[in-house]
Backbone as a ProteinNet text record, in pm:
[ID]
protein_1_A
[PRIMARY]
XXXXXXXXXXXXXXXXXXXXXXXXXXXXXXXXXXXXXXXXXXXXXXXXXXXXXXXXXXXXXXXXXXXXXXXXXXXXXXXXXXXXXXXXXXXXXXXXXXXXXXXXXXXXXXXXXXXXXXXXXXXXXXXXXXXXXXXXXXXXXXXXXXXXXXXXXXXXXXXXXXXXXXXXXXXXXXXXXXXXXXXXXXXXXXX
[TERTIARY]
-17392.6	-17491.7	-17592	-17658.6	-17789.9	-17907.1	-17959.8	-18042.7	-18257.4	-18203	-18306.2	-18439.8	-18546.8	-18640.9	-18628	-18510	-18519.9	-18514.7	-18467	-18449.3	-18589.8	-18614.5	-18847.2	-18868.6	-18872.7	-19011.4	-18963.9	-18868.6	-18846.2	-18691	-18771.1	-18646.6	-18580	-18709.2	-18547.6	-18512.3	-18482.7	-18364.7	-18310.1	-18336.2	-18162.8	-18131	-18268.3	-18224.5	-18085.9	-18180.1	-18105.2	-17928.1	-17906.9	-17813.7	-17704.5	-17733.8	-17643.6	-17605.6	-17757.6	-17661.7	-17516.5	-17558.3	-17424.3	-17300.1	-17287.3	-17157.5	-17151.7	-17250.2	-17246.7	-17329.2	-17411.6	-17445.3	-17615.4	-17740.5	-17775.2	-17889.6	-17789.3	-17862.2	-17802.8	-17647.7	-17668.7	-17831.1	-17846.3	-17972.5	-18064.2	-18097.2	-18208.1	-18259.5	-18064.7	-18126.6	-18132.2	-18020.7	-18057.4	-18185.1	-18345.3	-18434.8	-18517.8	-18457.5	-18535.8	-18543.4	-18331.1	-18254.3	-18373.1	-18428.6	-18555.4	-18634.9	-18718	-18819.9	-18870.6	-18742.7	-18770.6	-18764.4	-18709.5	-18655.9	-18771.2	-18822	-18967.2	-19122.8	-19062.7	-19134.6	-19184.7	-19056.3	-19034.9	-19028	-19012	-19004.4	-19135.8	-19236.8	-19418.3	-19392	-19426	-19467.8	-19311.2	-19216.5	-19132.5	-19157.3	-19232.3	-19255.5	-19392.6	-19460.5	-19600.6	-19554.4	-19505.6	-19478.9	-19410.3	-19313.1	-19286.1	-19377.4	-19477.4	-19593.6	-19617.3	-19654.1	-19757.2	-19655.1	-19531.1	-19545	-19407.6	-19474.9	-19445.7	-19560.5	-19664.1	-19864.7	-19869.9	-20046.2	-20056.2	-19921.8	-20096.4	-20044.3	-20112.2	-20028.8	-20096.7	-20036.4	-20144.6	-20021.4	-20120.6	-19995.6	-20079.8	-20151.2	-20230.7	-20369	-20297.1	-20295.9	-20151.3	-20220.2	-20335.9	-20396.8	-20258	-20215.5	-20184	-20044.6	-19990.5	-19863.5	-19799.8	-19904.7	-19881.8	-19911.8	-19997.2	-19963.2	-19806.5	-19782.1	-19640.1	-19541	-19515.2	-19435.1	-19408	-19553.4	-19555.3	-19558.7	-19611.8	-19540.4	-19363.6	-19280.4	-19164.2	-19058.9	-19138	-19102.8	-19097.9	-19215.6	-19232.2	-19068.1	-19145.2	-19001.7	-18840.5	-18805.1	-18691.4	-18687	-18781.5	-18730.5	-18743.6	-18814.5	-18943.5	-18744.5	-18723	-18530.6	-18440.3	-18483.5	-18341.9	-18331.8	-18497.5	-18471.5	-18482.2	-18518.4	-18479.3	-18318.4	-18260.5	-18096.8	-18038.1	-18051.6	-18036.6	-18019.1	-18204.4	-18269.4	-18153.1	-18152.5	-18116.6	-17997.1	-17854.6	-17744.5	-17711.3	-17778.2	-17760	-17785	-17850.1	-17879.6	-17776.9	-17712.1	-17671.2	-17482.3	-17462.6	-17336.6	-17350.4	-17506.8	-17552.6	-17571.1	-17598.3	-17530.4	-17405.6	-17329.9	-17238.8	-17115.3	-17197.9	-17102.2	-17143.1	-17289.4	-17326.3	-17285	-17216.1	-17175	-17277	-17251.7	-17366.4	-17380.9	-17536.7	-17535.4	-17508.5	-17429	-17322.3	-17436.6	-17417.4	-17456.3	-17502.1	-17643.4	-17690.2	-17542.4	-17453.7	-17332.4	-17212	-17275.2	-17100.1	-17080.3	-16978.2	-16962.5	-16994.9	-16984.6	-17012.1	-16868	-16875.7	-16713.1	-16623	-16553.1	-16493.6	-16377.4	-16277.2	-16146.9	-16064.4	-15985.4	-15889.1	-15991.3	-15924.6	-16009.8	-16137.9	-16191.3	-16395.8	-16378.7	-16278.4	-16325.6	-16269.9	-16342.2	-16320.4	-16260.9	-16174.8	-16115.1	-16242.9	-16205.2	-16279.1	-16257.8	-16178.4	-15990.8	-15861.4	-15821.4	-15685.7	-15626.7	-15575	-15485.8	-15343.7	-15288.4	-15095.3	-15042.9	-14953.7	-14914.4	-14842.6	-14842.5	-14820.1	-14638.1	-14576	-14383.5	-14336.8	-14261.7	-14201.1	-14027.9	-13983.7	-13837.5	-13815.7	-13630.8	-13521.5	-13481.8	-13583.8	-13538.4	-13641.8	-13674.1	-13787.8	-13852.9	-14010.9	-14092.7	-14066.7	-14094.2	-14119.4	-14242.5	-14279.2	-14425	-14398.1	-14447	-14413.5	-14396	-14460.5	-14419	-14221	-14256.7	-14137.4	-14025.2	-14029.3	-13919.1	-13882.9	-13937.9	-13983.6	-13922.6	-13981	-13873.8	-13789.7	-13723.7	-13557.5	-13476.2	-13484.5	-13494.5	-13539.6	-13595.3	-13651.7	-13744.2	-13754	-13858.2	-14050.6	-14074.6	-14145.7	-14163.5	-14174.5	-14205.5	-14336.4	-14376.3	-14532.8	-14531.7	-14392.5	-14379.4	-14499.1	-14349.4	-14350.8	-14508.1	-14576	-14707.5	-14809.8	-14781.8	-14886.1	-14904.2	-14840.8	-14828.9	-14909	-14926.5	-14928	-15087.6	-15122.4	-15287.6	-15283.8	-15221.5	-15281	-15279.3	-15284.5	-15228.7	-15243.2	-15197.5	-15199.7	-15165.7	-15125.6	-15076.7	-14932.3	-14876.4	-14775.6	-14762.2	-14570.7	-14506.4	-14413.3	-14365.2	-14291.4	-14193.9	-14035.5	-13937.7	-13858.1	-13688.4	-13710.5	-13596.8	-13651.7	-13667.2	-13750.2	-13826.2	-13932.4	-14044.9	-14057.8	-14099.8	-14095.3	-13977.5	-13930.5	-13984.6	-14016.2	-14077.5	-14131.3	-14235.4	-14384.2	-14456.5	-14420	-14364.3	-14317.8	-14222.1	-14218.3	-14330.2	-14437.5	-14565.6	-14634.8	-14697.6	-14784	-14727.5	-14580.6	-14571.7	-14610.5	-14533.4	-14521.9	-14750	-14826.8	-14957.6	-15000.8	-15013.9	-15062.9	-14996.5	-14919.4	-14823	-14897.2	-14913.4	-14949.5	-15096	-15142	-15298.7	-15403.2	-15487.8	-15601.4	-15733.9	-15685.6	-15783.4	-15751.3	-15946.3	-15993.7	-15933.3	-16038.2	-15989.6	-15859.2	-15823.5	-15764.5	-15750	-15668.3	-15718	-15613.9	-15602.1	-15490.9	-15617.2	-15586.8	-15655.1	-15537.1	-15538.7	-15543.7	-15438.2	-15362.4	-15195.6	-15196.3	-15319	-15379.8	-15252.8	-15259.3	-15206.3	-15257.1	-15355.9	-15393.3	-15254.3	-15284.8	-15191.4	-15146.4	-15064.9	-14991.2	-15045.1	-15062.6	-15099.1	-14989.3
-1054.8	-935.7	-961	-866.7	-835.5	-910.2	-982.6	-1052.2	-948	-924.8	-845.1	-827.9	-984.5	-957.1	-1056.6	-1028.4	-1001.5	-904.3	-813.7	-681.3	-588.9	-640.7	-569.9	-620.5	-751.8	-763.6	-734	-700.6	-674.8	-596	-431.4	-348	-273.7	-273.3	-246.6	-376.8	-431.6	-490	-464.6	-538.7	-498.4	-336.5	-248.7	-93.9	-132.9	-209.8	-153.4	-252	-376.8	-415.5	-361.5	-257.2	-257.5	-58.2	-47.5	81.3	52.7	41.6	-82.2	-117	-163.6	-55.5	24.2	128.9	241.8	302.4	180.8	164.1	243.3	282.6	272.4	342.4	442.4	606.9	533.3	422.1	308.2	276	202.2	49	148.1	277.5	399.1	388	443.6	412.8	370	208.6	111.8	46	91.5	56.7	153.9	276.7	401.8	312.2	325.4	268.8	79.2	82.2	-44.1	-60.6	-2.3	73.6	131.5	221.3	278	170.5	23.9	-49.1	-149.8	-136.9	-224.4	-170.3	-25.6	46.8	31.9	37.7	74.7	-18.8	-188.9	-319.3	-352.3	-383.9	-404.6	-338	-259.8	-80.5	-107.9	-152.3	-247.3	-420.9	-416.4	-575.1	-610.9	-509.7	-489.5	-466.6	-281.2	-235	-362.1	-467.8	-553.1	-669.2	-700.6	-758.6	-729.4	-650	-477.1	-541.5	-490.8	-527.7	-601.5	-738.6	-875	-914.2	-860.2	-901.4	-920.7	-962.1	-959.9	-1024.4	-1096.2	-1185.5	-1085.6	-1109.8	-1099.1	-954.9	-898.4	-738.5	-674.9	-570.6	-448.2	-321.4	-362.4	-210.3	-79.6	48.9	141.1	215.8	182.5	215.3	135	11.5	-33	-2.7	-25	105	163.5	257.4	385.3	416.2	274.2	274.3	147.9	74.2	56.9	90.8	204.9	339.2	408.4	422.3	524.5	459	286.4	156.5	142.3	134.2	135.7	235.8	370	522.1	533.7	442.7	439.4	364.3	254.6	114.7	67.8	241.6	273.9	359.5	464.1	597.8	507.1	326.7	325.9	231.1	193.1	39.7	164.5	272.9	315.1	402.2	449.9	412.7	330.4	232.2	73	15.4	29.6	36.8	118	200.5	349.9	299.4	266.1	269.4	72.3	5.8	-140.4	-110.3	30.8	-11.3	90	146	271.4	147.9	56.6	-45.2	-137.4	-267.2	-253	-259.9	-113	-61.9	-36.6	25.2	12.4	-116.3	-216.3	-319.4	-434	-338.2	-336.5	-259.5	-198.4	-100.9	-112.4	-156.1	-194.3	-336.6	-322.7	-425.2	-605.8	-637.9	-773.7	-718.8	-784.6	-733.1	-833.7	-758	-860.9	-973.4	-1066.8	-1156.9	-1059.3	-1115	-1018.1	-1004.9	-1164.3	-1175.7	-1073.4	-1046.3	-962.3	-827.8	-810.4	-664.2	-568.5	-479.6	-356.3	-271	-166.7	-173.7	-151.2	-43	-11.8	-42.9	-45.4	-62.7	-208.2	-310.2	-363.3	-346	-230.6	-274.3	-255	-256.6	-278.9	-433.8	-532.2	-647	-764.7	-857.5	-958.2	-1082.3	-1105	-1224.9	-1348.2	-1460	-1543.7	-1680.1	-1726.3	-1788	-1719.6	-1853.5	-1827.3	-1956.2	-1989.6	-2090.4	-2155	-2096.4	-2126.5	-1952	-2028.5	-1821.6	-1797.3	-1676.3	-1570.8	-1565	-1650.8	-1596.5	-1471.1	-1494.3	-1291.3	-1368.7	-1290.4	-1288.8	-1154.3	-1200.5	-1086.3	-1006	-930.2	-889	-844.2	-619.4	-645	-688.5	-674.1	-735.4	-652.1	-721.8	-683.9	-680.2	-613	-610.7	-737.8	-910.2	-868.1	-842.5	-701	-642.2	-524.7	-452	-493.7	-532.5	-698.2	-742	-765.2	-781.3	-888.9	-751.6	-663.4	-472.6	-503.7	-496.7	-445.7	-558.7	-762.2	-772.3	-838.8	-700.8	-697.6	-811.4	-862.2	-959.9	-934.9	-711.8	-743.4	-582.5	-531.8	-436.6	-342.3	-243.6	-193.3	-75.6	-88.2	96.5	67.6	-27.4	-64.7	-134.6	-226.7	-242.4	-143.1	-50.9	42.6	67.2	148.9	224.6	73	-4.2	-173.5	-151.1	-200.9	-183.7	-120.5	-20.8	21.2	-19.7	87.8	83.4	-54.3	-62.2	-284.5	-316.1	-352.9	-413	-486.8	-574.1	-613.6	-731.2	-669.2	-790.7	-889.3	-942.5	-1059.9	-1056.7	-1033.6	-1043.9	-1130.5	-1182.3	-1296.5	-1354.1	-1411.1	-1557.7	-1616.6	-1472.3	-1485.3	-1544.3	-1453.8	-1471.6	-1701.2	-1695.3	-1853.6	-1931.8	-1854.5	-1989.3	-1975.6	-1927.5	-1866.7	-2001.9	-1954.8	-2052.9	-2197.8	-2210	-2347.5	-2408.4	-2332.6	-2400	-2386.9	-2366.8	-2385.2	-2495.9	-2526.1	-2599.9	-2741.8	-2709.4	-2853.8	-2871.2	-2782.5	-2753.1	-2839.2	-2826.5	-2928.6	-3051	-3077.5	-3196.4	-3277.9	-3240.2	-3271.3	-3338.1	-3238.1	-3134.3	-3244.6	-3328	-3424.3	-3269.8	-3176.1	-3093.1	-3077.8	-3059.7	-3032.4	-2832.8	-2797.5	-2652.2	-2603.6	-2500	-2424.8	-2207	-2178.8	-2012.8	-1955	-1805	-1763.2	-1583.5	-1515.1	-1451.6	-1256.7	-1137	-1074.9	-1085.1	-989.5	-932.3	-786.4	-821.8	-732.6	-697.6	-518.8	-559.8	-468	-484.9	-322.1	-312.5	-93.9	1	-57.7	-22.2	-41.1	20.9	-29.6	17	115.1
3249.8	3252.5	3194.6	3270.9	3384	3210.7	3281.7	3223.9	3274	3133.6	3075.7	3170.5	3088.4	3178.4	3358.7	3405.9	3540.2	3526.4	3507	3557.1	3481.3	3422.5	3395.3	3491.9	3525.6	3652.2	3769.1	3811.3	3951.7	3922.4	3882.7	3854.5	4068.5	4053	4273.3	4333.6	4344.9	4313.2	4306.4	4114.7	4069.5	4092.9	4090.8	4169.6	4216.1	4375.9	4523.8	4496.1	4413.4	4404.3	4368.5	4265	4186.5	4234.7	4280.7	4388.3	4471.3	4524.3	4622.8	4512	4362.9	4284.4	4272.4	4281.1	4247	4057.1	4025.3	3923.3	3840.2	3986.2	3982.9	3892.8	3884.1	3771.4	3622	3581	3530.9	3413.9	3599.9	3567.8	3479.2	3543.5	3542	3344	3320.7	3162.7	3082.5	3139.8	3123.6	3062	3182.3	3119.6	3043.5	3056.8	2963.8	2805.5	2777.7	2671.6	2590.5	2699.8	2703.5	2592.8	2687.1	2680.9	2550.3	2523.4	2387.9	2347.3	2268.3	2157.8	2202.3	2355.9	2319.7	2271	2282.9	2202.8	2062.3	1989.1	1838.3	1788.1	1834.8	1802	1767.7	1841.4	1751.8	1628.4	1644.9	1527.8	1376.3	1447.8	1357.6	1244.5	1300.5	1285	1238.6	1283.8	1228.1	1028.8	1066.5	884.1	831.6	879.7	779.9	749.9	804	765.3	698	733.3	602.4	421.4	473.3	307.4	302.8	315.2	273.3	257.6	329.8	292.4	142	130.2	-15.2	-137.7	-244	-324.4	-400.9	-556.9	-686.2	-702.9	-818.8	-851	-746.6	-658.7	-689.5	-704.1	-720.5	-732.9	-650.2	-783.3	-766.9	-590.3	-557.2	-384.1	-342.1	-365.5	-285.8	-280.5	-332.8	-413.3	-352	-349.5	-317.7	-189.9	-87.5	79.2	74.9	15.3	42.9	36.2	-23.2	-76.5	68.2	162.3	283.6	366.2	330.7	441.1	458.1	364.8	305.8	397.3	337.5	435.5	565.7	642.5	796.2	820.5	767.9	799.7	799.2	753.1	661.6	829	896.7	987.6	1162	1145.3	1311	1259.5	1089.8	1179	1192.6	1143.5	1228.9	1378.9	1406.7	1581.9	1625.7	1600.5	1643.8	1708.2	1507.8	1514.7	1594.7	1713	1792.5	1900.9	1891.2	2019.7	2142.5	2017.5	2032.4	2089.7	1997.2	1993	2133	2181.3	2314.7	2489.9	2424.4	2519	2506.9	2446.6	2397	2496	2418.1	2526.8	2636.2	2682.3	2880	2930.9	2838.5	2860.1	2983.6	2804.6	2847.5	2945.5	2999.4	3037.8	3220.8	3225	3430.2	3447.6	3521.2	3635.7	3646.7	3689.7	3754.8	3939.3	3913.3	4116.6	4166.7	4288.4	4381.8	4425.1	4511.7	4501.2	4696	4785.7	4897.6	4950.6	5022.1	5146	5095.5	4997.6	4992.2	4996.6	5064.2	5156.6	5027.1	5133	5086.7	4998.8	4882.2	4884.1	4792.7	4761.6	4624.1	4684.9	4824	4804.2	4891.6	4848.9	4909.2	5023.1	5099	5261	5309	5191.8	5240.4	5204.7	5102.5	5134.9	5271.6	5294.4	5376.9	5347.8	5394.2	5443.7	5443.8	5325.4	5342.7	5433.7	5374.3	5451.5	5401.8	5424	5433.6	5418.5	5282	5249.2	5276.1	5368	5394.6	5450.7	5449.6	5434.3	5398.3	5352.3	5263	5352.7	5175.8	5193.6	5250.7	5265.6	5278.2	5245.4	5219.7	5123.8	5184.6	5188.2	5220.5	5098.6	5010.7	4941.1	4868.1	4809.3	4782.8	4636.3	4716.5	4588.4	4421.3	4352.6	4231.7	4152.5	4017.4	3997.7	3896.7	3776.8	3701.6	3595.8	3594.3	3492.6	3441.9	3556.5	3597.3	3603.3	3632.5	3651.7	3474.8	3358	3234.7	3166.8	3221	3183.2	3189.9	3292.7	3295.7	3252.6	3245	3163.3	3062.4	2932.4	2859.9	2769.3	2863.9	2787.4	2732.8	2754	2774.1	2734.2	2634	2494.1	2595.9	2622.7	2621.5	2570.2	2493.5	2451.6	2258.4	2287.3	2085.4	2098.8	2173.7	2136.4	2145.2	2276.8	2223.4	2112.3	2085.5	1944	1810.2	1852	1729.7	1800.3	1864.2	1956.8	2023.8	2105.3	2231.4	2328.2	2422.2	2575.4	2675.5	2740.7	2794.2	2718.1	2604.3	2531.7	2548.4	2568.1	2501.8	2483.2	2429.1	2335.6	2435.9	2387.5	2437	2378.4	2434.5	2306.9	2382.6	2288.2	2377.9	2378.9	2537.7	2587.7	2640.9	2704.8	2690.5	2601.2	2424.6	2287.7	2310.1	2351.7	2254.2	2374.8	2529.4	2615.4	2595.1	2562.2	2530	2360.2	2306.9	2153.1	2207.8	2307.7	2377.4	2471.4	2540.1	2554.7	2499.9	2335.3	2243.5	2221.5	2097.7	2059.2	2218.7	2305.1	2443.7	2414.5	2436.6	2499.5	2376	2172	2087.3	2059.9	2186.7	2097	2230.2	2325.5	2498.5	2463.8	2425.5	2468.6	2403.7	2339.4	2315	2329.5	2370	2328.4	2170.7	2144.8	2011.2	1992.7	2103.3	2088.2	2146.9	2147	2173.3	2147.7	2245	2253.6	2347.3	2226.3	2308.5	2329.8	2425.6	2436.6	2447.5	2387.2	2394.7	2556.4	2565.4	2614	2726.6	2818.7	2923.3	3077.3	3079.1	3210.8	3320.2	3399.8	3478.9	3438.8	3524.4	3552.1	3718.5	3710.6	3859.1	3942.1	4059.8	4135.9	4218.8
[MASK]
+++++++++++++++++++++++++++++++++++++++++++++++++++++++++++++++++++++++++++++++++++++++++++++++++++++++++++++++++++++++++++++++++++++++++++++++++++++++++++++++++++++++++++++++++++++++++++++++

């Protein structure tokens, strides 16, 4: 996630770096959304302080003023919530800036190989994707899982489900770790 304070202090270098990933326009939108939040936030905080200020029984004039403060505060809190939601949405969609030594490009052909360890294996049969193999053996059911949890979600079925459960049990017995975690199963679309 982008460090907004650093991006505010040096927007040009962030914009140039994000342009390499095709996100310069989104970065400008993020800065606009951030400015909107920073513009409204001090006024909201000031009104909250005015609302809480004062001690003793308020006079009728103070009650009228507090009612105006309350109305204005509700309006500004709505603006602030919308601005913060927009900023959060943009922060979630904008990629991190690439490192300076990262080559530009959007495809595998644009990538630069830094090093190769060992030789890629060669097989005397056609290589298949793990998802194709698992579906052929009936180990993964993507269609049923998509109906329940959305696209790119998978159910493990039969022997693969038993293997997964066995691995969970083994890790519980063998591991001294106190925190265990499993994640949502997603698959990238095949090429």
